[in-house]
């Protein structure tokens, strides 16, 4: 497009006007080219921006997907933890319920046991209140034991005196028997010596005819003394039998006394077991133990007396060992009863 400007100078120079037109067209073309280049550049930039935006969107989408996956995993883990926690809570609850149930059962059992013990204690207390005084019973028991021990000691003393007398007679008989044996040997040696000196070289018939009449009286005396010695030995055997019988009687008396004492102690133990209650029973128990100790001391004294009687003869060793074993067993029984009483009172 060419614009002609009319001016006073233009009217005078037409070449100048045509050159200006060409310059303007060139400028216009350059402007158009610049505009096109600018548009192309803008399109390229827009495309680049679109590509970058698309990449950013894809990255954002990937990040969102990753975040969603992480959230899902976290949710699954939380759900698994919740399930595990629920199972753990259920297990703990079951164990707690079982423990509480066992605890309640144990409390119920202890309550029943306490009620039973209280009932037994009340019944025992009621029974003890109805029982007589223990010290009176023990004094009666001590008096009875003293009477029995005095009678037993008297019988033991009499038996000991009889045994001593029998032992003295036995020694006398043994001495006389030894004297007779010595005399017999002396007479035999004397006869042999006289026969050897007086009747040497004499035949047996002559010896009988000469020696026997002279020694007849000595032989008769010797036979009489031998008969007396035999009678004395028989008497000694009878005395020994009497001594053994007396020892057996003493052992029977001792066993009977021990049996009576054990029966009395057992009876009083039953009474004592029924009278266990209160703090004052401990003092009564100590007094009872002292009484039992005194009774045992007296019983040991009687055992010593019986042992002295039983040692009078060597033939009664076995019987004395039996009596000592029976006495030791009875004393062990008394000691066991005393320990049992101490244990019961301590409980």
PDB file of N, CA and C in Angstrom, residues 90-102:
ATOM      1  N   UNK A  90      -8.397 -59.585  74.296  1.00  0.00           N
ATOM      2  CA  UNK A  90      -9.280 -60.716  74.572  1.00  0.00           C
ATOM      3  C   UNK A  90      -8.559 -61.785  75.404  1.00  0.00           C
ATOM      4  N   UNK A  91      -7.301 -62.069  75.017  1.00  0.00           N
ATOM      5  CA  UNK A  91      -6.530 -63.063  75.776  1.00  0.00           C
ATOM      6  C   UNK A  91      -6.308 -62.607  77.211  1.00  0.00           C
ATOM      7  N   UNK A  92      -5.940 -61.319  77.357  1.00  0.00           N
ATOM      8  CA  UNK A  92      -5.729 -60.781  78.696  1.00  0.00           C
ATOM      9  C   UNK A  92      -7.018 -60.781  79.512  1.00  0.00           C
ATOM     10  N   UNK A  93      -8.114 -60.474  78.841  1.00  0.00           N
ATOM     11  CA  UNK A  93      -9.401 -60.477  79.536  1.00  0.00           C
ATOM     12  C   UNK A  93      -9.769 -61.881  79.990  1.00  0.00           C
ATOM     13  N   UNK A  94      -9.525 -62.875  79.111  1.00  0.00           N
ATOM     14  CA  UNK A  94      -9.825 -64.265  79.477  1.00  0.00           C
ATOM     15  C   UNK A  94      -8.974 -64.712  80.665  1.00  0.00           C
ATOM     16  N   UNK A  95      -7.664 -64.388  80.591  1.00  0.00           N
ATOM     17  CA  UNK A  95      -6.776 -64.762  81.700  1.00  0.00           C
ATOM     18  C   UNK A  95      -7.167 -64.049  82.990  1.00  0.00           C
ATOM     19  N   UNK A  96      -7.560 -62.781  82.860  1.00  0.00           N
ATOM     20  CA  UNK A  96      -7.972 -62.023  84.050  1.00  0.00           C
ATOM     21  C   UNK A  96      -9.235 -62.607  84.661  1.00  0.00           C
ATOM     22  N   UNK A  97     -10.190 -62.958  83.797  1.00  0.00           N
ATOM     23  CA  UNK A  97     -11.424 -63.569  84.304  1.00  0.00           C
ATOM     24  C   UNK A  97     -11.137 -64.890  85.013  1.00  0.00           C
ATOM     25  N   UNK A  98     -10.237 -65.690  84.402  1.00  0.00           N
ATOM     26  CA  UNK A  98      -9.885 -66.972  85.023  1.00  0.00           C
ATOM     27  C   UNK A  98      -9.197 -66.762  86.365  1.00  0.00           C
ATOM     28  N   UNK A  99      -8.280 -65.776  86.403  1.00  0.00           N
ATOM     29  CA  UNK A  99      -7.581 -65.488  87.655  1.00  0.00           C
ATOM     30  C   UNK A  99      -8.542 -64.987  88.731  1.00  0.00           C
ATOM     31  N   UNK A 100      -9.453 -64.114  88.327  1.00  0.00           N
ATOM     32  CA  UNK A 100     -10.439 -63.619  89.292  1.00  0.00           C
ATOM     33  C   UNK A 100     -11.335 -64.747  89.797  1.00  0.00           C
ATOM     34  N   UNK A 101     -11.674 -65.658  88.884  1.00  0.00           N
ATOM     35  CA  UNK A 101     -12.506 -66.789  89.288  1.00  0.00           C
ATOM     36  C   UNK A 101     -11.769 -67.677  90.287  1.00  0.00           C
ATOM     37  N   UNK A 102     -10.495 -67.977  89.987  1.00  0.00           N
ATOM     38  CA  UNK A 102      -9.704 -68.788  90.919  1.00  0.00           C
ATOM     39  C   UNK A 102      -9.513 -68.072  92.254  1.00  0.00           C
TER      40      UNK A 102
END
